[in-house]
PDB file of C-alpha atoms and ligand atoms in Angstrom:
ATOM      1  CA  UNK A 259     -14.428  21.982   2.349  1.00  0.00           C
ATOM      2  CA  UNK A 260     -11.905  21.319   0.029  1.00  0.00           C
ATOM      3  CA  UNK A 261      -9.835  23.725   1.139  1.00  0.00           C
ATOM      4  CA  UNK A 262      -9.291  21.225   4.296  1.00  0.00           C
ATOM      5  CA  UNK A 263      -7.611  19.187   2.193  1.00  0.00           C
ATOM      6  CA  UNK A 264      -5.291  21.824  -0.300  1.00  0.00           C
ATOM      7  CA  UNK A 265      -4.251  23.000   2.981  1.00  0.00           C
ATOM      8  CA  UNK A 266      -2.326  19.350   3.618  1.00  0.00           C
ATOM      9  CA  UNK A 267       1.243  18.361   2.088  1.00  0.00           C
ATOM     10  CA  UNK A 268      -0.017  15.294   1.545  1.00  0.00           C
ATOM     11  CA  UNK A 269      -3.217  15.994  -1.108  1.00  0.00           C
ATOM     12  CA  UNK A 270      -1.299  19.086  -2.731  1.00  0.00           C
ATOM     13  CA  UNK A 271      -0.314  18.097  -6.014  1.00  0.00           C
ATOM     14  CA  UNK A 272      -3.944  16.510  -6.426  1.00  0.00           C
ATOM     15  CA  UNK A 273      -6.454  18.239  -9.139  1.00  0.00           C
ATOM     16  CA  UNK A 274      -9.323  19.854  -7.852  1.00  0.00           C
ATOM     17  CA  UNK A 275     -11.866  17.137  -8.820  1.00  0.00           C
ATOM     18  CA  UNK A 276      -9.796  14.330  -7.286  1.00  0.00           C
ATOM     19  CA  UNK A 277      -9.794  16.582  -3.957  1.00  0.00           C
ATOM     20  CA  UNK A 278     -13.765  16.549  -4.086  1.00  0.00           C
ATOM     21  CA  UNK A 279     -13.862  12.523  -4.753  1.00  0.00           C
ATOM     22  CA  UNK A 280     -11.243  12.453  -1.787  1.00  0.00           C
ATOM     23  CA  UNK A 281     -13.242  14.948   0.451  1.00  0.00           C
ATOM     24  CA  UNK A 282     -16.440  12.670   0.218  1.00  0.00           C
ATOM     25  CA  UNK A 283     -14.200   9.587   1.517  1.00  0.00           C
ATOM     26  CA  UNK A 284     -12.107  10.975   4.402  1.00  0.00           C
ATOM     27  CA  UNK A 285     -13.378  11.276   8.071  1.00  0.00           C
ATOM     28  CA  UNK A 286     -12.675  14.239  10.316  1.00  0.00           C
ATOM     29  CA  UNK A 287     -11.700  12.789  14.239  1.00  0.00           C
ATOM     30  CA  UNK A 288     -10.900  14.826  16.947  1.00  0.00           C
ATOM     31  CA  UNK A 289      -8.550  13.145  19.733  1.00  0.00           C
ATOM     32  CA  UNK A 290      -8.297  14.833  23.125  1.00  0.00           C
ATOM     33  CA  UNK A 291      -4.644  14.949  24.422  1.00  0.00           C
ATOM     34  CA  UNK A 292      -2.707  12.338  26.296  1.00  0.00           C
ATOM     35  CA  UNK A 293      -5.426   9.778  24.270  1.00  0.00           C
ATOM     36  CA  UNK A 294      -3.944   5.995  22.574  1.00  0.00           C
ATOM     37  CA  UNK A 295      -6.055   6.174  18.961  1.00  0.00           C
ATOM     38  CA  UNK A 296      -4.528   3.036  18.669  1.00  0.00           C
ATOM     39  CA  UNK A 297      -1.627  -0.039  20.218  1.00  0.00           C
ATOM     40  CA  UNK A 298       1.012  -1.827  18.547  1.00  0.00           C
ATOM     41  CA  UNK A 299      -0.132  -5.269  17.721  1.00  0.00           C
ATOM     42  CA  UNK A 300      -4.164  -4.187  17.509  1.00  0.00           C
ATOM     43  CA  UNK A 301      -5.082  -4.704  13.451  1.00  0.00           C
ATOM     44  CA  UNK A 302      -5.459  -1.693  11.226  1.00  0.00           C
ATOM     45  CA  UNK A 303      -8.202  -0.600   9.783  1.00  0.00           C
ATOM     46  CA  UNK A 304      -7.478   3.344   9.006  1.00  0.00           C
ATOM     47  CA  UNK A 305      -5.164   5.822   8.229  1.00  0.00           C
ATOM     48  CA  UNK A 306      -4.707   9.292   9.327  1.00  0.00           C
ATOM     49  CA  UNK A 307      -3.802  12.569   8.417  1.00  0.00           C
ATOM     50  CA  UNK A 308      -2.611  14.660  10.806  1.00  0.00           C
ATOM     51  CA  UNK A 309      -4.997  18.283   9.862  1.00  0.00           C
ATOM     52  CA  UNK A 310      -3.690  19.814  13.637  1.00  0.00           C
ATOM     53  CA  UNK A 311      -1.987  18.950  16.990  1.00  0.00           C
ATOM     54  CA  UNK A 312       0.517  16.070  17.142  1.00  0.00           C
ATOM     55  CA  UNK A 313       1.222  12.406  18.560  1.00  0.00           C
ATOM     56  CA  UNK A 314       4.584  10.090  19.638  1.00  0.00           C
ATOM     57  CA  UNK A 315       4.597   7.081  17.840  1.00  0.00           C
ATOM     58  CA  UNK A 316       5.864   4.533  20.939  1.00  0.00           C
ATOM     59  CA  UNK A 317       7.350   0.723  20.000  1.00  0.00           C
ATOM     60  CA  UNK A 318       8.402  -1.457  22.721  1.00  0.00           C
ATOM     61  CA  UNK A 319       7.495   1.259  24.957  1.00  0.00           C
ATOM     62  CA  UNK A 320      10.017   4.176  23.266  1.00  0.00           C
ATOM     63  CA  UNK A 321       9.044   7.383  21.857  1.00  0.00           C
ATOM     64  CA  UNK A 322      10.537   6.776  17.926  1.00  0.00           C
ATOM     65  CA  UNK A 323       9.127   9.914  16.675  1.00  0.00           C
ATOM     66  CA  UNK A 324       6.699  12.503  17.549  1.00  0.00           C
ATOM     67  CA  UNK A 325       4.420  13.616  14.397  1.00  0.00           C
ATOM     68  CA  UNK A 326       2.625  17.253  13.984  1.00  0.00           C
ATOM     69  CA  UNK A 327       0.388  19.147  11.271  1.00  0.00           C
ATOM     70  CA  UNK A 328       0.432  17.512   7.595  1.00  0.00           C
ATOM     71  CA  UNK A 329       2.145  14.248   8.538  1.00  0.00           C
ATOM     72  CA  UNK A 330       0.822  10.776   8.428  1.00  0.00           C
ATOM     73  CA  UNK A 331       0.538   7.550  10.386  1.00  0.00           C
ATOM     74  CA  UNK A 332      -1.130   4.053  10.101  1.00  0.00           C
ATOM     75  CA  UNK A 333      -0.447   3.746   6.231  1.00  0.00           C
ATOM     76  CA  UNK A 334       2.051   0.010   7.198  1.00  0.00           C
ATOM     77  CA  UNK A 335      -0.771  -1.980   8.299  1.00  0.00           C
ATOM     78  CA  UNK A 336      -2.750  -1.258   6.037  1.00  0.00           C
ATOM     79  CA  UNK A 337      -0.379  -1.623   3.158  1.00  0.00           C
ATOM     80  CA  UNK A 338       0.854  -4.435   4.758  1.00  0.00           C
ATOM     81  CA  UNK A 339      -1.627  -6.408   6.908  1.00  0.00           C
ATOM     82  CA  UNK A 340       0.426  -6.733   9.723  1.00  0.00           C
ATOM     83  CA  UNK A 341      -0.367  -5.737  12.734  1.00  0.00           C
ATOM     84  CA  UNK A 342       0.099  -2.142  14.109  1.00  0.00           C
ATOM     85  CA  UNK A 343       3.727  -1.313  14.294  1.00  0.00           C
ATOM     86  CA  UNK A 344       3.383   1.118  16.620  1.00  0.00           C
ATOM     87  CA  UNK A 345       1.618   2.440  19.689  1.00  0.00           C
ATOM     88  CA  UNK A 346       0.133   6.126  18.311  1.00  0.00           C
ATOM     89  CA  UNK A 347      -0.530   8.558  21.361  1.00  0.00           C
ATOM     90  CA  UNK A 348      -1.904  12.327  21.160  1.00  0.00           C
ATOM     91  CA  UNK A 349       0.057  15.333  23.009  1.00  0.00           C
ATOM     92  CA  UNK A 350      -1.540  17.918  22.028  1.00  0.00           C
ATOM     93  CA  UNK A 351      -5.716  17.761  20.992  1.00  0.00           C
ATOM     94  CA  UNK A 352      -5.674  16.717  17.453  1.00  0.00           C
ATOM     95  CA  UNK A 353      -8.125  16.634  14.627  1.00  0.00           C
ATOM     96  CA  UNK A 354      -7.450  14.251  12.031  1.00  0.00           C
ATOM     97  CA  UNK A 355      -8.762  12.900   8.386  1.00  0.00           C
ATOM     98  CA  UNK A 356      -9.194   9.020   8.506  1.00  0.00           C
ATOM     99  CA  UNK A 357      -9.426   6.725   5.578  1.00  0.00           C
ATOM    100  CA  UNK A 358     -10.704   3.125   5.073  1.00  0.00           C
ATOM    101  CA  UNK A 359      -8.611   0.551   3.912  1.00  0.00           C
ATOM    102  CA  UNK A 360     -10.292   0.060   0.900  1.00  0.00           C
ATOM    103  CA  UNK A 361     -10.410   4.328   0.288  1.00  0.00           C
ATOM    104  CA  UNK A 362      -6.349   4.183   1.198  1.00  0.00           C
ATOM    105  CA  UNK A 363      -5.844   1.247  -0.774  1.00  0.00           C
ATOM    106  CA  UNK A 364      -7.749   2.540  -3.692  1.00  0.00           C
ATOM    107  CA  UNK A 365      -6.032   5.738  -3.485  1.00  0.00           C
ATOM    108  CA  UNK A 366      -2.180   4.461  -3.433  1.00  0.00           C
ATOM    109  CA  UNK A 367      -3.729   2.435  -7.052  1.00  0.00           C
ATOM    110  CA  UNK A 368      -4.931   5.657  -9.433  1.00  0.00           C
ATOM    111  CA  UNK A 369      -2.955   8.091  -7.640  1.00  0.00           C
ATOM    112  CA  UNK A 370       0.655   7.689  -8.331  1.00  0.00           C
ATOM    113  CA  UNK A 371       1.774  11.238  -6.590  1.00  0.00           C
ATOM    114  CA  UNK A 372       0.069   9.653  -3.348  1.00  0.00           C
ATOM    115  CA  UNK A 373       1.543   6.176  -3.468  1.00  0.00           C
ATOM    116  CA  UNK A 374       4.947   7.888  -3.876  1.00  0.00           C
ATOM    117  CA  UNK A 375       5.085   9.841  -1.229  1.00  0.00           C
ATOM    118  CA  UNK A 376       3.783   7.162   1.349  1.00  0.00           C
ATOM    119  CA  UNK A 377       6.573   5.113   0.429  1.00  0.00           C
ATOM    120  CA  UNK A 378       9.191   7.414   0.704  1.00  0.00           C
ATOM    121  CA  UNK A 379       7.826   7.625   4.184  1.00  0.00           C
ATOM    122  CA  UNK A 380       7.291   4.189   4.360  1.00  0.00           C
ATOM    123  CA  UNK A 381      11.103   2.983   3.512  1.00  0.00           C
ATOM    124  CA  UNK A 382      12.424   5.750   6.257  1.00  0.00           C
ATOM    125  CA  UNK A 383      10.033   4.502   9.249  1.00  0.00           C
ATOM    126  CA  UNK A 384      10.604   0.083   8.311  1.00  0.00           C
ATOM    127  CA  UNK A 385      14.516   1.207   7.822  1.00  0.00           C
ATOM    128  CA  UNK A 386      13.990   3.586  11.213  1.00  0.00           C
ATOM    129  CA  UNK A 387      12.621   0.469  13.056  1.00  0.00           C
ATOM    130  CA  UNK A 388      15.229  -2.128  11.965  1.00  0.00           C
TER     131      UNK A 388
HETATM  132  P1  CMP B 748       1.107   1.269  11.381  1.00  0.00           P
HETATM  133  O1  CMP B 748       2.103   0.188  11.526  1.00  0.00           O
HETATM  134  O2  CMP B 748      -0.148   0.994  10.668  1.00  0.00           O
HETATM  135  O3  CMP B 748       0.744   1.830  12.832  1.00  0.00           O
HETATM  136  C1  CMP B 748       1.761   2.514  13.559  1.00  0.00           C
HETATM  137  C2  CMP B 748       2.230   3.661  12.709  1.00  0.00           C
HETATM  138  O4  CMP B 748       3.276   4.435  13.268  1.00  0.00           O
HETATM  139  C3  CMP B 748       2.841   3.125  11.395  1.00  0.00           C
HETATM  140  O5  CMP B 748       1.813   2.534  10.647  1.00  0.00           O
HETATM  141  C4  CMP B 748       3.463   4.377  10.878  1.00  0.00           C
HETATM  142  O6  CMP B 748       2.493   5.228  10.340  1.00  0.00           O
HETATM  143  C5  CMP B 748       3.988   5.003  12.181  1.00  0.00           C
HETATM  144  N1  CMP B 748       5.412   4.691  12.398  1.00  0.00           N
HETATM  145  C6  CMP B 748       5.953   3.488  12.695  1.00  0.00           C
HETATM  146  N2  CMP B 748       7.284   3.594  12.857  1.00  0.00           N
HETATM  147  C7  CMP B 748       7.597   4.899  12.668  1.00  0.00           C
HETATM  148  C8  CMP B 748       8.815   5.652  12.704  1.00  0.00           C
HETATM  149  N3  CMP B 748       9.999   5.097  12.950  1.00  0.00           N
HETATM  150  N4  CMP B 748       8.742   6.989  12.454  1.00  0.00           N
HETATM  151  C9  CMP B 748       7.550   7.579  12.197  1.00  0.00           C
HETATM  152  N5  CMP B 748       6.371   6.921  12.168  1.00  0.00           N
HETATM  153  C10 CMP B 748       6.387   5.597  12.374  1.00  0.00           C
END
């Protein structure tokens, strides 16, 4: 299973026994396409990595990007607690990893390869929407 995960930018740099601890956290979804996972303004409550398929990210009703296999969405709100900042749409069928808060949150604390990468991303999507 963790193979799943090795397979993902994301998790790479992670030692095997963090992958297991990660594995027994993360949540496999499967979106059909043309299908909202979630609106801009709703409050988050997970994040998601992107295992297959892909999905626009739409605010105030404009595609701003469109994100495929290994990327990641729904990381601001939860870093955050704002609101969604984004409208996130499938195109394709997609199958996705989900995290908690708490799991994400948790997981941006001990793992410092993690936490910089998502804000990396982070600073290019806020700057991207300002
Ligand atoms: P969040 O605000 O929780 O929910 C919407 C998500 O869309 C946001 O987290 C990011 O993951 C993603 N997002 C927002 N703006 C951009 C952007 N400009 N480029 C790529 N992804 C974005």
């Amino acid at each position: 299973m963790i193979e799943i995960l090795k397979a993902i930018p994301f998790f790479a740099e992670l030692p095997e026994d963090d992958l297991k601890a990660i594995m027994e956290e993360v949540k496999m979804e499967y979106y059909p396409a043309e299908h909202v996972i979630f609106k801009q303004g709703d409050p988050g409550d997970l994040m998601y990595i992107i295992k297959r398929g892909s999905v626009q990210v739409i605010r105030n009703d404009e595609i701003v990007a469109v994100l495929s296999d290994g990327k990641f969405f729904g990381e601001m709100a939860l870093v955050s607690d704002e609101p969604r900042s984004a409208t996130i749409k499938t195109v394709t069928d997609v199958e996705a990893l989900t995290l908690s808060k708490e799991d994400f949150r948790q997981l941006l604390t001990t793992k410092s390869s993690i936490a910089t990468l998502v804000s990396y991303e982070m600073i290019k999507r806020v700057n991207a929407n300002s």
